[in-house]
Amino acid sequence: KQGSYFEKYSAVYMDCPLDPIEKTGVFIIGKWEGKTEDKLCLTAFRVPQYHALYIPPNVIFTTNYARGKWRRIVPKSFEDQNYR
């Protein structure tokens, strides 16, 4: 199966595009809202080349629409784990 999906990690990490902004697509984050958290609000934005995007723990996001080369920076304690 193919398609978009969302991720949420229990650790802090950073993503940094290595290509010019015109070639990197968009990074999407989301947040559940409403009394029963039945509404997913999303925002997409572009990150300039060599600017790190700090992602706090438990943030909903997808990199499905990011293009080009990105560098993911994770804490050393998580480098050998699947930390979803």
Short mmCIF file of C-alpha atoms in Angstrom, two decimals:
data_model
loop_
_atom_site.label_atom_id
_atom_site.label_comp_id
_atom_site.label_asym_id
_atom_site.label_seq_id
_atom_site.Cartn_x
_atom_site.Cartn_y
_atom_site.Cartn_z
CA LYS A 1 0.00 0.00 0.00
CA GLN A 2 1.08 3.54 -0.66
CA GLY A 3 -0.14 6.87 0.52
CA SER A 4 0.41 9.51 3.13
CA TYR A 5 0.89 8.69 6.78
CA PHE A 6 1.64 10.59 9.98
CA GLU A 7 4.36 9.96 12.54
CA LYS A 8 4.75 10.84 16.21
CA TYR A 9 7.98 10.19 18.11
CA SER A 10 8.51 10.14 21.85
CA ALA A 11 11.87 11.89 21.40
CA VAL A 12 13.01 15.34 20.34
CA TYR A 13 14.67 15.48 16.96
CA MET A 14 15.47 17.93 14.18
CA ASP A 15 15.14 17.90 10.41
CA CYS A 16 17.31 20.08 8.20
CA PRO A 17 16.95 20.47 4.41
CA LEU A 18 20.23 20.26 2.52
CA ASP A 19 18.82 21.48 -0.81
CA PRO A 20 17.60 24.99 -1.76
CA ILE A 21 14.08 25.84 -0.55
CA GLU A 22 12.72 25.60 -4.11
CA LYS A 23 13.52 21.85 -4.12
CA THR A 24 12.56 20.75 -0.60
CA GLY A 25 8.76 20.57 -0.70
CA VAL A 26 6.86 21.13 2.53
CA PHE A 27 7.01 19.81 6.08
CA ILE A 28 3.59 19.18 7.65
CA ILE A 29 2.72 19.20 11.35
CA GLY A 30 -0.65 18.59 12.96
CA LYS A 31 -2.61 18.82 16.18
CA TRP A 32 -5.79 17.15 17.36
CA GLU A 33 -8.47 19.66 18.37
CA GLY A 34 -12.01 19.68 19.66
CA LYS A 35 -13.50 18.37 22.90
CA THR A 36 -13.10 14.79 21.71
CA GLU A 37 -10.00 15.46 19.63
CA ASP A 38 -11.94 14.48 16.53
CA LYS A 39 -10.52 17.21 14.29
CA LEU A 40 -6.97 17.08 12.93
CA CYS A 41 -5.62 20.55 12.08
CA LEU A 42 -2.63 20.61 9.74
CA THR A 43 -0.16 23.22 8.62
CA ALA A 44 2.47 22.94 5.91
CA PHE A 45 5.51 25.12 5.61
CA ARG A 46 8.83 25.37 3.82
CA VAL A 47 12.15 25.32 5.63
CA PRO A 48 15.12 27.25 4.22
CA GLN A 49 18.28 25.37 3.28
CA TYR A 50 20.53 24.53 6.27
CA HIS A 51 17.94 25.71 8.81
CA ALA A 52 17.10 23.06 11.39
CA LEU A 53 13.49 22.43 12.29
CA TYR A 54 13.13 21.45 15.97
CA ILE A 55 10.39 18.87 16.56
CA PRO A 56 9.35 18.42 20.22
CA PRO A 57 8.25 15.00 21.51
CA ASN A 58 4.77 13.73 20.55
CA VAL A 59 4.21 16.14 17.65
CA ILE A 60 2.15 14.73 14.78
CA PHE A 61 3.93 15.24 11.46
CA THR A 62 4.59 13.85 8.01
CA THR A 63 7.54 14.17 5.69
CA ASN A 64 5.61 12.64 2.78
CA TYR A 65 5.66 15.97 0.99
CA ALA A 66 9.26 16.89 1.77
CA ARG A 67 11.47 16.60 -1.29
CA GLY A 68 15.20 16.59 -1.90
CA LYS A 69 17.84 15.80 0.69
CA TRP A 70 17.10 16.29 4.39
CA ARG A 71 19.26 15.47 7.40
CA ARG A 72 17.43 14.02 10.41
CA ILE A 73 19.18 14.66 13.70
CA VAL A 74 18.21 12.42 16.63
CA PRO A 75 19.52 12.12 20.19
CA LYS A 76 22.34 9.62 20.61
CA SER A 77 20.21 7.56 23.00
CA PHE A 78 17.72 6.93 20.16
CA GLU A 79 20.05 6.39 17.19
CA ASP A 80 19.74 2.59 17.28
CA GLN A 81 16.04 2.43 18.11
CA ASN A 82 12.77 2.73 16.29
CA TYR A 83 11.48 5.53 18.53
CA ARG A 84 7.91 5.95 17.34
#
